[in-house]
Coordinates of C-alpha atoms and ligand atoms in Angstrom, one line a residue:
M1 CA 0.0 0.0 0.0
K2 CA 1.3 3.4 -0.9
I3 CA 0.6 6.5 1.2
A4 CA 1.0 10.1 -0.2
I5 CA 1.6 12.8 2.5
V6 CA 0.9 16.3 1.2
F7 CA 1.6 19.7 2.8
G8 CA 2.5 23.2 1.8
T9 CA 2.8 25.7 4.6
R10 CA 4.6 26.1 7.9
P11 CA 1.9 24.7 10.2
E12 CA 1.1 21.7 8.0
A13 CA 4.8 20.8 7.8
I14 CA 5.1 20.9 11.6
K15 CA 1.9 18.8 12.0
M16 CA 2.7 16.3 9.3
A17 CA 6.3 15.8 10.3
P18 CA 5.4 13.3 13.0
I19 CA 3.4 11.2 10.5
V20 CA 6.4 11.3 8.0
K21 CA 8.7 10.2 10.8
E22 CA 6.3 7.4 11.8
C23 CA 6.1 6.1 8.2
E24 CA 9.9 6.2 8.0
K25 CA 10.3 4.3 11.3
R26 CA 8.0 1.6 10.0
K27 CA 9.6 1.5 6.6
L28 CA 6.2 2.0 4.9
D29 CA 5.8 2.7 1.2
F30 CA 5.1 6.5 1.1
V31 CA 5.9 9.6 -0.8
T32 CA 6.0 13.2 0.5
I33 CA 4.7 15.9 -1.9
V34 CA 5.1 19.6 -0.9
T35 CA 3.2 22.3 -2.8
A36 CA 5.5 24.9 -1.3
Q37 CA 2.6 27.3 -0.9
H38 CA 5.2 28.7 1.6
R39 CA 8.8 28.7 0.6
E40 CA 11.3 29.8 3.3
M41 CA 8.9 29.0 6.2
L42 CA 8.4 25.5 4.8
D43 CA 12.0 24.9 4.1
Q44 CA 12.9 25.8 7.7
K45 CA 10.5 23.1 9.0
L46 CA 11.7 20.5 6.5
E47 CA 15.2 21.0 7.8
V48 CA 14.3 20.8 11.5
F49 CA 12.6 17.5 11.0
G50 CA 15.1 16.2 8.4
I51 CA 12.5 15.7 5.7
V52 CA 13.5 15.7 2.0
P53 CA 10.3 15.8 -0.1
D54 CA 10.0 13.4 -3.0
Y55 CA 8.1 16.1 -5.0
D56 CA 8.2 19.9 -4.6
L57 CA 5.7 21.9 -6.7
D58 CA 7.4 25.2 -5.7
I59 CA 4.3 27.3 -6.3
M60 CA 4.9 30.2 -4.0
Q61 CA 4.8 33.7 -5.5
A62 CA 5.1 37.0 -3.7
N63 CA 1.7 38.3 -2.5
Q64 CA -0.1 35.4 -4.1
D65 CA -3.9 35.3 -4.1
L66 CA -6.2 32.4 -3.5
F67 CA -7.1 31.8 -7.1
Y68 CA -3.5 31.3 -8.0
V69 CA -2.7 29.0 -5.1
T70 CA -5.9 26.8 -5.6
S71 CA -5.4 26.4 -9.4
S72 CA -1.7 25.8 -9.2
V73 CA -2.1 23.1 -6.6
I74 CA -4.8 21.3 -8.6
N75 CA -3.0 21.5 -11.9
E76 CA 0.5 20.6 -10.6
M77 CA -0.8 17.8 -8.4
K78 CA -2.5 15.9 -11.2
P79 CA 0.5 14.4 -13.0
I80 CA 2.2 13.4 -9.8
L81 CA -0.8 11.7 -8.4
M82 CA -1.4 10.0 -11.8
K83 CA 2.2 8.8 -11.8
E84 CA 2.4 7.7 -8.2
K85 CA -1.1 6.2 -7.9
P86 CA -1.2 6.3 -4.1
D87 CA -3.8 4.2 -2.2
V88 CA -4.5 7.1 0.2
I89 CA -3.6 10.8 0.4
L90 CA -3.1 12.4 3.8
V91 CA -3.7 16.1 4.1
Q92 CA -3.7 18.3 7.2
G93 CA -5.8 21.2 8.5
D94 CA -7.4 24.0 6.6
T95 CA -5.0 25.7 4.1
T96 CA -5.6 26.1 0.4
T97 CA -3.0 23.3 -0.1
T98 CA -5.3 21.0 2.0
F99 CA -8.5 21.8 0.2
A100 CA -7.1 21.9 -3.4
T101 CA -5.2 18.6 -2.9
S102 CA -8.3 16.9 -1.5
L103 CA -10.2 18.1 -4.6
A104 CA -7.4 16.8 -6.9
A105 CA -7.6 13.4 -5.1
F106 CA -11.3 13.3 -5.5
Y107 CA -11.1 13.9 -9.2
L108 CA -8.8 10.9 -9.4
K109 CA -10.9 8.9 -7.0
I110 CA -8.1 8.5 -4.5
P111 CA -9.2 8.2 -0.8
V112 CA -8.3 11.1 1.4
G113 CA -7.4 11.0 5.1
H114 CA -7.9 14.4 6.8
V115 CA -5.6 15.1 9.7
E116 CA -7.0 17.6 12.2
A117 CA -10.6 17.2 11.0
G118 CA -13.7 18.7 12.5
L119 CA -12.6 22.1 13.7
R120 CA -15.3 24.7 13.1
T121 CA -16.4 28.3 13.7
W122 CA -19.4 28.0 11.4
N123 CA -18.5 31.5 10.2
K124 CA -18.0 31.5 6.5
Y125 CA -15.6 34.5 6.5
N126 CA -13.8 33.9 9.8
P127 CA -11.2 32.5 9.6
F128 CA -11.0 33.3 5.9
P129 CA -10.6 31.1 3.8
E130 CA -9.8 28.4 6.4
E131 CA -13.3 27.7 7.7
I132 CA -14.6 26.8 4.2
N133 CA -11.4 25.0 3.3
R134 CA -11.9 22.6 6.2
Q135 CA -15.7 22.2 5.6
L136 CA -15.0 21.3 2.0
T137 CA -12.1 19.0 2.9
T138 CA -14.5 17.2 5.2
R139 CA -16.9 16.6 2.3
L140 CA -14.1 15.3 0.2
A141 CA -12.4 13.1 2.8
D142 CA -12.9 9.4 3.5
F143 CA -11.1 9.2 6.9
H144 CA -11.4 11.9 9.5
F145 CA -8.7 12.2 12.2
A146 CA -10.4 14.4 14.8
P147 CA -8.0 15.8 17.4
T148 CA -10.6 15.9 20.2
E149 CA -14.1 14.8 21.3
W150 CA -15.5 18.2 20.3
S151 CA -14.2 18.0 16.8
K152 CA -15.6 14.5 16.4
K153 CA -19.0 15.8 17.5
N154 CA -18.9 18.5 14.9
L155 CA -18.4 15.9 12.2
L156 CA -21.2 13.7 13.5
N157 CA -23.5 16.7 13.5
E158 CA -22.7 17.2 9.8
G159 CA -23.7 13.6 9.1
V160 CA -20.2 12.1 8.7
D161 CA -20.3 8.3 9.2
E162 CA -19.1 7.6 12.7
S163 CA -17.1 4.6 11.5
K164 CA -14.9 7.0 9.5
I165 CA -14.1 9.3 12.4
F166 CA -11.1 8.6 14.7
I167 CA -10.1 10.6 17.8
T168 CA -6.3 10.7 17.7
G169 CA -5.2 13.9 19.5
N170 CA -3.4 16.6 17.5
T171 CA 0.0 15.8 15.9
V172 CA 1.2 19.2 16.9
I173 CA 1.8 17.8 20.4
D174 CA 3.9 15.0 18.9
A175 CA 5.9 17.6 17.1
L176 CA 6.3 19.8 20.1
L177 CA 7.4 17.0 22.3
M178 CA 10.0 16.0 19.7
I179 CA 11.5 19.4 19.7
V180 CA 11.1 21.0 23.1
D181 CA 14.4 21.1 25.1
P182 CA 14.6 23.2 28.2
N183 CA 18.4 23.4 27.8
Y184 CA 18.3 24.8 24.3
K185 CA 20.4 27.9 23.8
F186 CA 19.4 30.4 21.2
E187 CA 21.9 31.1 18.5
D188 CA 20.4 34.6 18.0
K189 CA 22.2 37.2 20.2
L190 CA 19.1 39.2 21.0
L191 CA 17.0 36.2 22.1
N192 CA 20.0 34.9 24.1
E193 CA 20.6 38.1 26.0
I194 CA 17.0 39.0 27.1
D195 CA 16.6 38.6 30.8
Y196 CA 13.6 36.3 30.8
K197 CA 13.5 36.1 34.7
N198 CA 13.3 39.8 35.4
R199 CA 11.5 40.9 32.3
K200 CA 8.0 40.0 31.2
V201 CA 8.4 38.8 27.7
I202 CA 5.3 38.9 25.5
L203 CA 5.5 36.7 22.4
L204 CA 3.3 38.0 19.6
T205 CA 2.3 36.2 16.4
S206 CA -0.3 37.6 13.9
H207 CA -0.9 36.7 10.3
R208 CA -4.6 35.9 9.6
R209 CA -6.1 37.3 6.4
E210 CA -9.4 38.4 8.1
N211 CA -7.3 40.5 10.5
F212 CA -5.5 42.5 7.7
G213 CA -6.2 46.2 7.9
E214 CA -8.1 47.7 10.9
P215 CA -8.1 44.6 13.2
M216 CA -4.4 44.3 12.9
R217 CA -3.9 48.0 13.4
Q218 CA -5.9 47.8 16.6
T219 CA -4.0 44.7 17.8
F220 CA -0.6 46.2 17.1
S221 CA -1.6 49.6 18.7
A222 CA -2.6 47.7 21.8
C223 CA 0.7 45.9 21.9
R224 CA 2.6 49.2 21.5
H225 CA 0.6 50.7 24.3
L226 CA 1.3 47.8 26.6
V227 CA 5.1 48.1 26.1
E228 CA 5.1 51.9 26.5
T229 CA 3.2 51.7 29.8
N230 CA 5.0 48.7 31.4
S231 CA 8.7 49.3 31.7
D232 CA 9.4 45.6 32.5
V233 CA 7.8 44.3 29.3
E234 CA 9.7 43.2 26.2
L235 CA 7.7 42.3 23.1
I236 CA 9.0 39.9 20.6
Y237 CA 7.3 39.5 17.2
P238 CA 8.6 37.1 14.6
V239 CA 6.8 38.8 11.7
H240 CA 5.1 36.7 9.1
P241 CA 6.5 37.4 5.6
N242 CA 3.0 38.2 4.1
P243 CA 3.5 41.7 2.7
N244 CA 0.2 42.9 4.3
V245 CA 1.5 41.9 7.7
Q246 CA 4.9 43.3 7.2
K247 CA 3.6 46.7 6.2
M248 CA 1.3 47.1 9.3
A249 CA 4.0 45.8 11.7
N250 CA 6.6 48.3 10.3
E251 CA 4.1 51.1 10.5
I252 CA 3.0 50.6 14.1
L253 CA 5.7 48.7 15.9
Q254 CA 9.0 49.5 14.3
G255 CA 11.5 51.6 16.2
V256 CA 9.7 51.3 19.6
E257 CA 12.0 50.7 22.5
R258 CA 11.6 47.1 23.9
I259 CA 9.7 45.9 20.8
H260 CA 11.7 43.4 18.7
L261 CA 10.5 42.7 15.2
I262 CA 12.4 39.6 14.0
E263 CA 12.3 37.1 11.2
P264 CA 10.1 34.0 11.5
L265 CA 11.9 31.6 13.7
D266 CA 12.9 28.0 13.1
Y267 CA 10.7 25.6 15.1
R268 CA 13.4 24.9 17.8
P269 CA 14.0 28.5 18.8
F270 CA 10.3 29.3 18.5
V271 CA 9.3 26.5 20.9
Q272 CA 12.0 27.7 23.3
L273 CA 10.8 31.3 23.0
M274 CA 7.2 30.1 23.8
N275 CA 8.7 28.2 26.8
K276 CA 10.5 31.3 28.1
A277 CA 7.8 33.9 27.4
Y278 CA 5.6 35.3 30.2
L279 CA 2.5 35.6 28.0
I280 CA 1.6 34.7 24.4
M281 CA -0.7 36.9 22.2
T282 CA -1.6 35.3 18.9
D283 CA -4.0 34.7 16.1
S284 CA -2.3 31.5 15.1
G285 CA -4.1 28.1 15.3
G286 CA -1.1 26.0 16.1
V287 CA 0.2 28.3 18.8
Q288 CA -3.1 28.1 20.7
E289 CA -2.6 24.3 20.7
E290 CA 1.0 24.3 21.8
A291 CA 1.0 26.9 24.5
P292 CA -1.1 24.9 27.1
T293 CA 1.5 22.1 27.0
L294 CA 4.1 24.7 28.0
G295 CA 1.9 26.2 30.7
K296 CA 1.7 29.6 29.0
P297 CA -1.4 31.8 29.0
V298 CA -2.6 32.8 25.6
L299 CA -4.7 35.8 24.5
V300 CA -6.3 34.9 21.2
L301 CA -6.4 37.9 18.9
R302 CA -9.4 36.9 16.9
K303 CA -13.2 37.2 16.9
T304 CA -13.8 33.4 16.6
T305 CA -11.8 30.3 17.3
E306 CA -12.2 26.8 16.1
R307 CA -10.1 25.6 19.1
P308 CA -12.5 26.2 22.1
E309 CA -10.9 23.4 24.2
A310 CA -8.1 25.6 25.6
I311 CA -10.6 28.3 26.4
E312 CA -12.8 25.8 28.2
V313 CA -9.8 24.5 30.2
G314 CA -8.8 28.0 31.0
T315 CA -5.4 28.5 29.5
A316 CA -6.6 30.7 26.6
K317 CA -8.9 33.6 26.3
L318 CA -10.6 34.9 23.2
V319 CA -10.0 38.7 23.3
G320 CA -10.8 39.8 19.8
T321 CA -9.1 42.6 18.0
D322 CA -10.4 45.7 19.8
K323 CA -7.5 47.8 21.2
D324 CA -9.0 48.6 24.6
V325 CA -10.2 45.1 25.3
I326 CA -6.7 43.7 24.4
I327 CA -5.0 46.2 26.7
E328 CA -7.4 45.4 29.6
E329 CA -7.0 41.6 29.3
A330 CA -3.2 41.7 28.9
Q331 CA -2.7 44.3 31.7
K332 CA -4.6 42.0 34.0
L333 CA -2.2 39.2 33.3
L334 CA 0.8 41.5 33.7
S335 CA -0.3 43.0 37.0
D336 CA -2.5 40.4 38.7
K337 CA -0.5 37.3 39.9
S338 CA -3.5 35.2 40.7
A339 CA -5.1 35.9 37.3
Y340 CA -1.8 34.8 35.7
L341 CA -1.5 31.6 37.8
E342 CA -5.1 30.8 37.1
M343 CA -4.3 30.6 33.4
S344 CA -0.9 29.0 33.5
T345 CA -1.5 25.9 35.5
K346 CA -4.0 23.9 33.4
A347 CA -3.7 20.6 31.5
N348 CA -3.2 20.5 27.7
P349 CA -6.4 19.3 26.0
Y350 CA -4.9 18.6 22.6
G351 CA -3.2 15.2 22.9
D352 CA -0.5 13.0 24.4
G353 CA 2.1 13.0 21.7
K354 CA 1.0 9.7 20.1
A355 CA -1.4 11.1 17.5
A356 CA 0.9 10.1 14.5
E357 CA 1.2 6.6 15.7
R358 CA -2.6 6.3 16.0
I359 CA -3.2 7.8 12.6
V360 CA -0.7 5.4 10.8
N361 CA -2.2 2.4 12.7
I362 CA -5.7 3.4 11.5
V363 CA -4.5 4.0 7.9
L364 CA -2.9 0.5 7.8
E365 CA -5.9 -1.2 9.5
K366 CA -8.6 0.4 7.4
L367 CA -7.1 0.1 4.0
Ligands
UD1_401 C1 -1.3 30.5 4.9 C2 -2.6 29.8 5.0 C3 -3.1 29.9 6.5 C4 -2.1 29.5 7.5 C5 -0.8 30.3 7.2 C6 0.3 29.8 8.1 C7 -4.1 29.7 3.1 C8 -5.1 30.4 2.3 N1 -3.6 30.4 4.1 O1 -1.5 31.9 5.0 O2 -4.3 29.2 6.6 O3 -2.5 29.9 8.8 O4 -0.4 30.0 5.8 O5 1.4 30.7 8.2 O6 -3.9 28.6 2.8 N2 5.4 34.3 2.2 C9 6.8 34.3 2.0 N3 7.5 33.2 2.4 C10 7.0 32.2 3.0 C11 5.6 32.2 3.2 C12 4.8 33.2 2.8 O7 7.4 35.3 1.5 O8 7.7 31.2 3.3 C13 4.6 35.5 1.7 C14 4.5 35.5 0.2 O9 4.5 36.9 -0.2 C15 3.1 34.9 0.0 C16 2.4 35.4 1.2 O10 3.3 35.4 2.2 O11 2.6 35.2 -1.3 C17 1.1 34.7 1.5 O12 1.3 33.3 1.7 P1 0.0 32.4 1.7 O13 0.4 31.0 1.9 O14 -0.9 32.6 0.5 O15 -0.9 32.9 2.9 P2 -0.5 33.0 4.4 O16 -1.0 34.3 4.9 O17 0.9 32.6 4.6
UDP402 N1 6.0 28.9 14.4 C1 7.4 28.8 14.2 N2 8.1 30.0 14.1 C2 7.6 31.2 14.2 C3 6.1 31.3 14.4 C4 5.4 30.1 14.5 O1 8.0 27.7 14.1 O2 8.3 32.2 14.0 C5 5.2 27.7 14.5 C6 4.3 27.5 15.8 O3 5.0 26.9 16.8 C7 3.2 26.7 15.3 C8 3.1 27.0 13.8 O4 4.3 27.7 13.5 O5 3.5 25.3 15.4 C9 1.9 27.9 13.6 O6 2.0 28.4 12.3 P1 1.1 29.6 11.8 O7 0.8 30.5 13.0 O8 1.8 30.2 10.7 O9 -0.2 29.0 11.2 P2 -1.6 28.5 11.9 O10 -1.3 27.5 12.9 O11 -2.3 29.8 12.3 O12 -2.3 28.0 10.7

């Protein structure tokens, strides 16, 4: 049996790496196909996990739009899938690579296994286009690897056959546990020299399409205010290379004392930075899942989230993108020790680090 593992962006690479490693370990017949919807950010992750893809579609263009990414993936995937004839294709999450690959697989009548299935906001435009990407991927998929009970329930409510849904945990926890190392020393001088014990380091990440423009302006203004009014706070922001994000970050955050705008980090230093941060503010999906394992409070800079589990457990809070609300919620965590402790001492709801093993077992059993 041949398995094709497909991914294209930073988060997919991180979350698919444990499955690639599991297939390598068991010496299975598999191929890795990367669309390279992301380039540098994908290559960073391939390197960390020592993955050399069998196929690289190399589609990324500067400031690409959704039409370009969708059509390139479908067209370029066709000859590879026709040549390789895999028995199953594994895709992950909610990117355009995920959806377009599932559609290409459907056109060729190849079964699809969807890793991280069943996440929902039920809001068509938030997150955009990810909510619809994952709903459409569900329609196209044959096996649904739900990370949690909640995501399984969503699939059942949509009429997905229960025998095709498997709760596995999220592979992001497998990846995190492979990489986390409390003794890791940053190579970067700035990251190495920050006094994490006596300073309150806020780690910021922000890149979502629906936050471009005013929501991102409000978020960044709130961050700037927090740094300017708390002399013990340092803010570190590895800025996503999307030109829309770069422009706003430079406009509002550049040149401010104790705000460090840096390049996207390799996974190893990023995990270490999460581990050393006081507080994480993010609109990222993956970071919401990773932070609870490291015991870090997360303020989610979005109007909706498809990851309510961490909010229910109490390690994350959905604060939206209004400047005043963000300032109020972050200030509480900076000044009120008990509010901080309340959020930093809960269990991680996303898995035990064995999701990839379960997924590969199921693929082998069911096919
Ligand atoms: C994509 C995904 C999003 C995911 C995010 C993770 C879609 C529609 N969006 O958003 O779901 O959360 O990745 O980061 O699938 N760029 C580079 N180098 C890189 C990567 C991106 O320069 O390594 C720049 C390019 O100008 C590129 C732009 O960012 O055109 C946008 O990349 P794209 O993948 O279309 O969207 P993201 O915002 O990264
Ligand atoms: N990440 C990283 N370096 C960075 C920022 C994030 O390695 O500079 C990792 C992070 O740990 C998480 C993943 O990238 O596993 C999240 O990717 P992103 O936020 O781009 O996408 P999302 O999860 O929102 O789809």
